[in-house]
Coordinates of N, CA, C and O in Angstrom, one line a residue:
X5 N 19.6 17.5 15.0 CA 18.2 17.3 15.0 C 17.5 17.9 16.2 O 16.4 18.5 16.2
X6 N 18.3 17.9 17.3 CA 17.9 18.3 19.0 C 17.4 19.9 18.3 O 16.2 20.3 18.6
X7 N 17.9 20.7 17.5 CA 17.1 21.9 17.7 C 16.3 22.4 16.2 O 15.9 23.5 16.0
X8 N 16.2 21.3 15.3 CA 16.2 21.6 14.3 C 14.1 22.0 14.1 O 13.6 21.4 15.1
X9 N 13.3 22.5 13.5 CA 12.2 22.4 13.2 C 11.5 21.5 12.6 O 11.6 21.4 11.4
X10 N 10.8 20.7 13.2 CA 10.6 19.6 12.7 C 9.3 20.2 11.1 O 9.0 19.4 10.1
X11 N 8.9 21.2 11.2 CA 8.3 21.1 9.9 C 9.3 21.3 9.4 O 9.4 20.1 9.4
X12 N 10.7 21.7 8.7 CA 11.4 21.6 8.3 C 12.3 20.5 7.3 O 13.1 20.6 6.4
X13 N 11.6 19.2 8.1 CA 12.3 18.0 7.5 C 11.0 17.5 6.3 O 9.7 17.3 6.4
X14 N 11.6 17.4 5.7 CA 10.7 17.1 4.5 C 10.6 15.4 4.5 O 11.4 14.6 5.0
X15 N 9.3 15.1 3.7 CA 8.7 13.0 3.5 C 9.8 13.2 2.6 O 10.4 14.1 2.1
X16 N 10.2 11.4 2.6 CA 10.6 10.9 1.2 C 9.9 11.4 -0.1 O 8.7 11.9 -0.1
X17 N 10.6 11.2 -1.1 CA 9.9 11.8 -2.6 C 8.7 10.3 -3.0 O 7.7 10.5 -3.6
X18 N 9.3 9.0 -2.5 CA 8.5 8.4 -3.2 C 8.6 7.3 -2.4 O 9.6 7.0 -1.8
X19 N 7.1 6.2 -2.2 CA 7.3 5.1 -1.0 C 6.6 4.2 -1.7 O 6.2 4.5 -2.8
X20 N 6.2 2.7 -1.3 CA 5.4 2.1 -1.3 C 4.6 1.7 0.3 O 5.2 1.6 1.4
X21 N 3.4 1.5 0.1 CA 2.6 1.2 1.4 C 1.7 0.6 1.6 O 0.5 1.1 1.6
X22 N 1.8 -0.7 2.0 CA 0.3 -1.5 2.0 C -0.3 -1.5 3.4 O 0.0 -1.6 4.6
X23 N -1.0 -1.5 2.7 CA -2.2 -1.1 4.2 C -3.1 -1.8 4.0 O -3.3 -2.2 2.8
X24 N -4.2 -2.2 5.4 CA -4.9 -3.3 5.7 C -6.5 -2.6 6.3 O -6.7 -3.0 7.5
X25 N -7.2 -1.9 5.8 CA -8.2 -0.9 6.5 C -9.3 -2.1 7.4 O -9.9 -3.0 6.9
X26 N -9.4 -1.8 8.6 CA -10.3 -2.8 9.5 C -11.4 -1.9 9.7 O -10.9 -0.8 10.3
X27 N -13.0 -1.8 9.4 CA -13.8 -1.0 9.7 C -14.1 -1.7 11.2 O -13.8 -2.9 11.1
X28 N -14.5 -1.6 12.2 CA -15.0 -2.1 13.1 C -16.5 -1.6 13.7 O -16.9 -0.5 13.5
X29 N -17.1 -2.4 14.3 CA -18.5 -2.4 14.5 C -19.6 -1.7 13.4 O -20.3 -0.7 13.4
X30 N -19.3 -3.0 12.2 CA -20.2 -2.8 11.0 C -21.3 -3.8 11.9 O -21.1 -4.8 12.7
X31 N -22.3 -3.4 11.5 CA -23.6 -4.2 10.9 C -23.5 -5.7 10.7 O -23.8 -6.7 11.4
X32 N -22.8 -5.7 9.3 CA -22.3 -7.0 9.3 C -21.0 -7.4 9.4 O -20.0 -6.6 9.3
X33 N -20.9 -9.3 9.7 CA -19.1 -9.2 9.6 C -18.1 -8.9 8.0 O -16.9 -8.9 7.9
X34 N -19.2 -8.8 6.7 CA -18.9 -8.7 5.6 C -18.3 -6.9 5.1 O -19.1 -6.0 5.1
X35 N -17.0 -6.9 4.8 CA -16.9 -5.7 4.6 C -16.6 -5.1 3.3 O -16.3 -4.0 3.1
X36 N -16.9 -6.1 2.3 CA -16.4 -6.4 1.2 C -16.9 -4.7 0.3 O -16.2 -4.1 -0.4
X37 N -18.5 -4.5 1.0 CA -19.2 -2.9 0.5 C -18.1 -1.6 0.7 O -17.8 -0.9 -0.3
X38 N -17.3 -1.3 2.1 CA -16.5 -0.5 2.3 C -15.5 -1.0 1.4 O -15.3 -0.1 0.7
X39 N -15.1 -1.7 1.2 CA -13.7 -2.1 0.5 C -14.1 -1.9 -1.3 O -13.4 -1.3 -2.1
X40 N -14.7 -2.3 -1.4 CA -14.9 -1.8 -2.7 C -15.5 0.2 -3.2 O -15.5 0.8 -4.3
X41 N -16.0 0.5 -1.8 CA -15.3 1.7 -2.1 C -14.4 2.7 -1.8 O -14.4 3.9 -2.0
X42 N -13.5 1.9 -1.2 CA -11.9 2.2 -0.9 C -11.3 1.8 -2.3 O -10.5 2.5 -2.9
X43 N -11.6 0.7 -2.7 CA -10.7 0.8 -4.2 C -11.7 1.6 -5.1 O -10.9 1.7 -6.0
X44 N -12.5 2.0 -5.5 CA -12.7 3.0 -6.5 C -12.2 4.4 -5.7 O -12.3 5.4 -6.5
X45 N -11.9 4.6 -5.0 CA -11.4 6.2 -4.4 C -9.5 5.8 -4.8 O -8.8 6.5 -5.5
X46 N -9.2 5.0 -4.3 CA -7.5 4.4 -4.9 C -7.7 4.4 -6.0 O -6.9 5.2 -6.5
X47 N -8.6 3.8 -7.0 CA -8.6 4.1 -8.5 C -8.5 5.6 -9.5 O -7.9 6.0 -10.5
X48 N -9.6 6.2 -8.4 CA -9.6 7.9 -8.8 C -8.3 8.3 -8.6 O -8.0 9.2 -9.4
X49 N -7.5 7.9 -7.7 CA -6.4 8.6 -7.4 C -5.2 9.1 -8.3 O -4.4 10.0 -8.2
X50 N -5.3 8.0 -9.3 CA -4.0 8.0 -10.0 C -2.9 7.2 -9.7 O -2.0 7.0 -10.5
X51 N -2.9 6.8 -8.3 CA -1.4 6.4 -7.9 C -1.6 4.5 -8.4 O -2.5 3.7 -8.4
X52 N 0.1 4.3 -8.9 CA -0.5 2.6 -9.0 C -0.7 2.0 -7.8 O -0.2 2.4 -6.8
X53 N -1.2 1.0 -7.8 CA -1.6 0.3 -6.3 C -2.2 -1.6 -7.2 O -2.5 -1.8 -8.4
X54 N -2.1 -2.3 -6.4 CA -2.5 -3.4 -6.3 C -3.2 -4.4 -5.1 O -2.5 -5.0 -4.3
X55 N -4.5 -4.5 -5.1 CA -5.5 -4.9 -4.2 C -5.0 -6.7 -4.3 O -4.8 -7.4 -5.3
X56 N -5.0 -6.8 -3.2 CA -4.8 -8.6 -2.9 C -5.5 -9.0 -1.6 O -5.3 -8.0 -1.0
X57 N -5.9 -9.6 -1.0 CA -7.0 -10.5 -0.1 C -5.9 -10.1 0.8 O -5.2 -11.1 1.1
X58 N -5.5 -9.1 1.2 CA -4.8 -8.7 2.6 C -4.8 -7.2 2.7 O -4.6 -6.7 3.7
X59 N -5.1 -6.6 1.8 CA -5.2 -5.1 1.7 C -4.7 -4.6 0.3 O -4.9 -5.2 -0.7
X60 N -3.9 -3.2 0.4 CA -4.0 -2.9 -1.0 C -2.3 -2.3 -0.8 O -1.9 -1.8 0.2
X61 N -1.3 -2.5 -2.0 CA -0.1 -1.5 -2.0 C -0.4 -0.4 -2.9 O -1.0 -0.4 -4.0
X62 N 0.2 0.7 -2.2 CA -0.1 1.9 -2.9 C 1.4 1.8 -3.4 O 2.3 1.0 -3.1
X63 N 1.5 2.9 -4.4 CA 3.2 3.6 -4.7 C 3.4 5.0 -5.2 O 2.6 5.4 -6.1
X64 N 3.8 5.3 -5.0 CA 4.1 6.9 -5.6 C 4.5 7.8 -4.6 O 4.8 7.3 -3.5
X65 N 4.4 9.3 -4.7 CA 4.9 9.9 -3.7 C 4.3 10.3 -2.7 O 3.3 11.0 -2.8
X66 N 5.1 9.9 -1.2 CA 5.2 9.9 0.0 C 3.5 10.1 0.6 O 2.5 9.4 0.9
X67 N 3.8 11.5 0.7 CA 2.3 12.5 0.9 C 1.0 12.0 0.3 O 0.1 11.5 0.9
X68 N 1.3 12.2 -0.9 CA -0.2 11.3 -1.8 C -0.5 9.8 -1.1 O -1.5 9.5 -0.5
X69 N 0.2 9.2 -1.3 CA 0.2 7.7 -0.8 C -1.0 7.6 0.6 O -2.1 7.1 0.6
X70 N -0.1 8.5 1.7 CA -0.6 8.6 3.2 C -1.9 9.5 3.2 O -2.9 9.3 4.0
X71 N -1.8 10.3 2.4 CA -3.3 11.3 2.0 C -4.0 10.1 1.3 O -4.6 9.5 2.3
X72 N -4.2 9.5 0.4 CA -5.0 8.2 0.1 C -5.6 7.4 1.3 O -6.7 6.9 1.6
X73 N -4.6 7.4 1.9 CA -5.1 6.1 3.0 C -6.0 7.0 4.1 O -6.8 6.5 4.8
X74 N -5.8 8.5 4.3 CA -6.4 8.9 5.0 C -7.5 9.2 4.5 O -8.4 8.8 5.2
X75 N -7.9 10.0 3.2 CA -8.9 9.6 2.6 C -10.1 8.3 2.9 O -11.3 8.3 3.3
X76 N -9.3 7.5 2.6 CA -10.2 5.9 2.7 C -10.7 5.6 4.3 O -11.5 4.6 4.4
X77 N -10.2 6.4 5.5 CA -10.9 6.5 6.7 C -12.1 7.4 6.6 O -13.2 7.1 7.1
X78 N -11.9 8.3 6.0 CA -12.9 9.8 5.4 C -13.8 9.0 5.3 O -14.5 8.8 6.3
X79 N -14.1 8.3 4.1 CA -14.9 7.7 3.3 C -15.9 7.0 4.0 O -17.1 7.1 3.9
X80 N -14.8 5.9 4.9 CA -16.1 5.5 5.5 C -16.6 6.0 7.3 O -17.4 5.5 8.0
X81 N -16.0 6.8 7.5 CA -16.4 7.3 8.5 C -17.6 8.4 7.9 O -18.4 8.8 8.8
X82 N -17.8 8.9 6.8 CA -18.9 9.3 6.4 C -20.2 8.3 6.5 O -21.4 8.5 6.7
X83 N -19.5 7.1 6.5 CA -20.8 5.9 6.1 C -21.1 5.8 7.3 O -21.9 4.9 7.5
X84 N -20.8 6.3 8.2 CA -21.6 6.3 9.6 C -20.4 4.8 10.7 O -20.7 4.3 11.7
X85 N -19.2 4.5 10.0 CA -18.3 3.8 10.5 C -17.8 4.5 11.8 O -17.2 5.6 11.4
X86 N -17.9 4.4 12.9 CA -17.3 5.3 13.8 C -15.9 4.9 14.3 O -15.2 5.6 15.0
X87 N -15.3 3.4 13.7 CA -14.0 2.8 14.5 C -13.5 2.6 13.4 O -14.2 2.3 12.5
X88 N -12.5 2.6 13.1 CA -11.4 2.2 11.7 C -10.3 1.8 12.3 O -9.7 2.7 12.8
X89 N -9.7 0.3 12.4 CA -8.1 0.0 12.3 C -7.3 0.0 11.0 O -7.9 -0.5 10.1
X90 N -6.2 0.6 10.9 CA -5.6 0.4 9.7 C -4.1 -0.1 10.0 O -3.2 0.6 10.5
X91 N -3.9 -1.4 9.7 CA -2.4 -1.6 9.6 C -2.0 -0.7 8.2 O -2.7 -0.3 7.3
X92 N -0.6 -0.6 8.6 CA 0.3 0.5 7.6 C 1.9 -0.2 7.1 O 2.7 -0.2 8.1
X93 N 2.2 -0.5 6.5 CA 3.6 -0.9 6.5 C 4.0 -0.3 5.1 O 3.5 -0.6 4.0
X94 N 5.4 0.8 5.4 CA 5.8 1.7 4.2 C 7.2 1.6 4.1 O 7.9 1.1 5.0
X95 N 7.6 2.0 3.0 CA 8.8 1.4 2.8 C 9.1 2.5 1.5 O 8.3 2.8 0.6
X96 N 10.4 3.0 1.6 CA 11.3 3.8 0.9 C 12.8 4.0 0.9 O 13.5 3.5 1.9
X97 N 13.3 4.6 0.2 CA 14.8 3.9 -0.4 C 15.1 5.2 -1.6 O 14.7 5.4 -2.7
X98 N 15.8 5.5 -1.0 CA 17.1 7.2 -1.8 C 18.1 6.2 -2.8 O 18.1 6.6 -4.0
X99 N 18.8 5.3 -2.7 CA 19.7 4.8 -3.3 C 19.4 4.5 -5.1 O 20.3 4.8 -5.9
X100 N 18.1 4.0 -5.5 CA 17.5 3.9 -6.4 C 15.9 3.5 -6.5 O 15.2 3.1 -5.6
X101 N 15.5 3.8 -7.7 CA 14.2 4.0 -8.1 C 13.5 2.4 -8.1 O 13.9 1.6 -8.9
X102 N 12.8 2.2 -7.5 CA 12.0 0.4 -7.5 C 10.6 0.2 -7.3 O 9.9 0.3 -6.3
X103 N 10.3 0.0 -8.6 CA 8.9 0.2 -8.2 C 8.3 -1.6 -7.6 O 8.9 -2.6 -8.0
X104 N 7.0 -1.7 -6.8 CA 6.6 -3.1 -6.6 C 7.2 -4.5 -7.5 O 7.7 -5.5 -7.1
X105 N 6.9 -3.8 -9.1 CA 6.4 -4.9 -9.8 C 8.1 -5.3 -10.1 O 8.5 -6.4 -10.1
X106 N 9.2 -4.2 -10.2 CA 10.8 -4.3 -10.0 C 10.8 -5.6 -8.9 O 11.2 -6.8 -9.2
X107 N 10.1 -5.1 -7.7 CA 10.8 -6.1 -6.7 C 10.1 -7.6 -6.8 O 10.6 -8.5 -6.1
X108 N 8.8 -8.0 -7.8 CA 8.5 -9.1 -8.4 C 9.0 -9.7 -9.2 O 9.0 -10.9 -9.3
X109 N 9.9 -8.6 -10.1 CA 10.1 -9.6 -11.1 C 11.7 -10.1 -10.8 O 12.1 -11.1 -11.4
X110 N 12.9 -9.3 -9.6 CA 13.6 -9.8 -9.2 C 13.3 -11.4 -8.4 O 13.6 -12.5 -8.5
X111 N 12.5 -10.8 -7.7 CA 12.2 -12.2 -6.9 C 11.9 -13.3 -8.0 O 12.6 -14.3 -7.8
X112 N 11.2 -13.4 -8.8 CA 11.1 -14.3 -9.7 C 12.4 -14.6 -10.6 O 12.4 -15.8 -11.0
X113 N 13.4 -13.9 -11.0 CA 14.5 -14.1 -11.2 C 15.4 -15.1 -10.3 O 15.8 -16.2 -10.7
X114 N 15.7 -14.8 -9.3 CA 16.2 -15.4 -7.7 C 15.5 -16.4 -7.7 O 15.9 -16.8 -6.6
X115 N 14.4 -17.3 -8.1 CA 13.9 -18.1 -7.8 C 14.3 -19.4 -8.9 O 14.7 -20.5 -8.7
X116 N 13.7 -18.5 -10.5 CA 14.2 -20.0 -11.2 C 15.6 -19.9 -11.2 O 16.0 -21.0 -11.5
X117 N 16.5 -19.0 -11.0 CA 18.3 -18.8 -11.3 C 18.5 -19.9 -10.1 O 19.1 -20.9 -10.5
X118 N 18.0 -20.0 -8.9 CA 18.5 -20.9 -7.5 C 17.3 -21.7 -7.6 O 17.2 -22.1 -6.5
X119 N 16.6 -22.0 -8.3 CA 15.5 -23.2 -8.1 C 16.5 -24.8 -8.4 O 17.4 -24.7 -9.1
X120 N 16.2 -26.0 -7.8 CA 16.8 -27.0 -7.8 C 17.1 -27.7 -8.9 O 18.1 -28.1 -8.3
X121 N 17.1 -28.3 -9.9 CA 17.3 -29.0 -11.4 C 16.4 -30.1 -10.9 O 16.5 -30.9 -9.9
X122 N 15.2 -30.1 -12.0 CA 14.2 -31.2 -11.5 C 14.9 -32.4 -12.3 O 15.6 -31.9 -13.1
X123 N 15.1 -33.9 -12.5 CA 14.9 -34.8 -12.5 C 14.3 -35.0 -13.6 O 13.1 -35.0 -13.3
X124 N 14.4 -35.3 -14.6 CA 13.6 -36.5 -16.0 C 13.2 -37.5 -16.1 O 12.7 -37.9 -17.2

C-alpha cells in the first residue's frame, strides 16, 4: 500500500449508508422543509433507501450512494443553508450480497426462533 496510487484503489461495488443531515442556523428549529426536499432528490435517484425519524438508509453502489448524500448538502446549501452536519455510517461486505430488508427479515427470524414460550 506504502507506494501504491491511491487513485488506483477502487470503492466497494455496493454499500448501505444511513445518514442523519443536520442543517444548522435555519430560521427556524423545524427542518422538516429541507428534509422533505432531501427525500424527493433520494427519490429521483433510483437508489432504494428508507426514511425513519433518525435519517434515511441509502443502498446500492458505493459512489452513487455517497454522490446522493453529497448532493442533499448541494441542495440545501443552495437554500441559502450555510452550515450542514451530516452523520454517515456505511457499511459493506464482499462475502455476499444483503440487502437492508435481508438483514430485517433475519433479525425477525432470530427473534421469534429464540423468543421465550409464552404461557396459556
Amino acid at each position: 500500500m506504502a507506494s501504491a496510487d491511491i487513485g488506483s484503489i477502487p470503492t466497494p461495488a455496493h454499500c448501505t449508508a444511513d445518514f442523519c443531515l443536520i442543517p444548522i442556523g435555519t430560521s427556524s428549529p423545524s427542518v422538516s422543509a429541507q428534509i422533505a426536499d432531501v427525500q424527493r432528490l433520494v427519490e429521483k435517484s433510483g437508489l432504494k433507501y428508507v426514511m425513519h425519524s433518525a435519517g434515511t438508509t441509502l443502498e446500492g453502489p458505493w459512489d452513487q450512494v455517497h454522490h446522493v448524500i453529497g448532493q442533499a448538502h448541494t441542495i440545501l446549501h443552495q437554500q441559502g443553508i450555510v452550515r450542514i452536519q451530516t452523520d454517515i455510517r456505511a457499511g459493506s461486505r464482499t462475502d455476499k450480497e444483503q440487502s437492508f430488508e435481508d438483514k430485517w427479515m433475519y433479525i425477525d427470524e432470530q427473534y421469534y426462533l429464540f423468543a421465550p414460550a409464552k404461557d396459556s
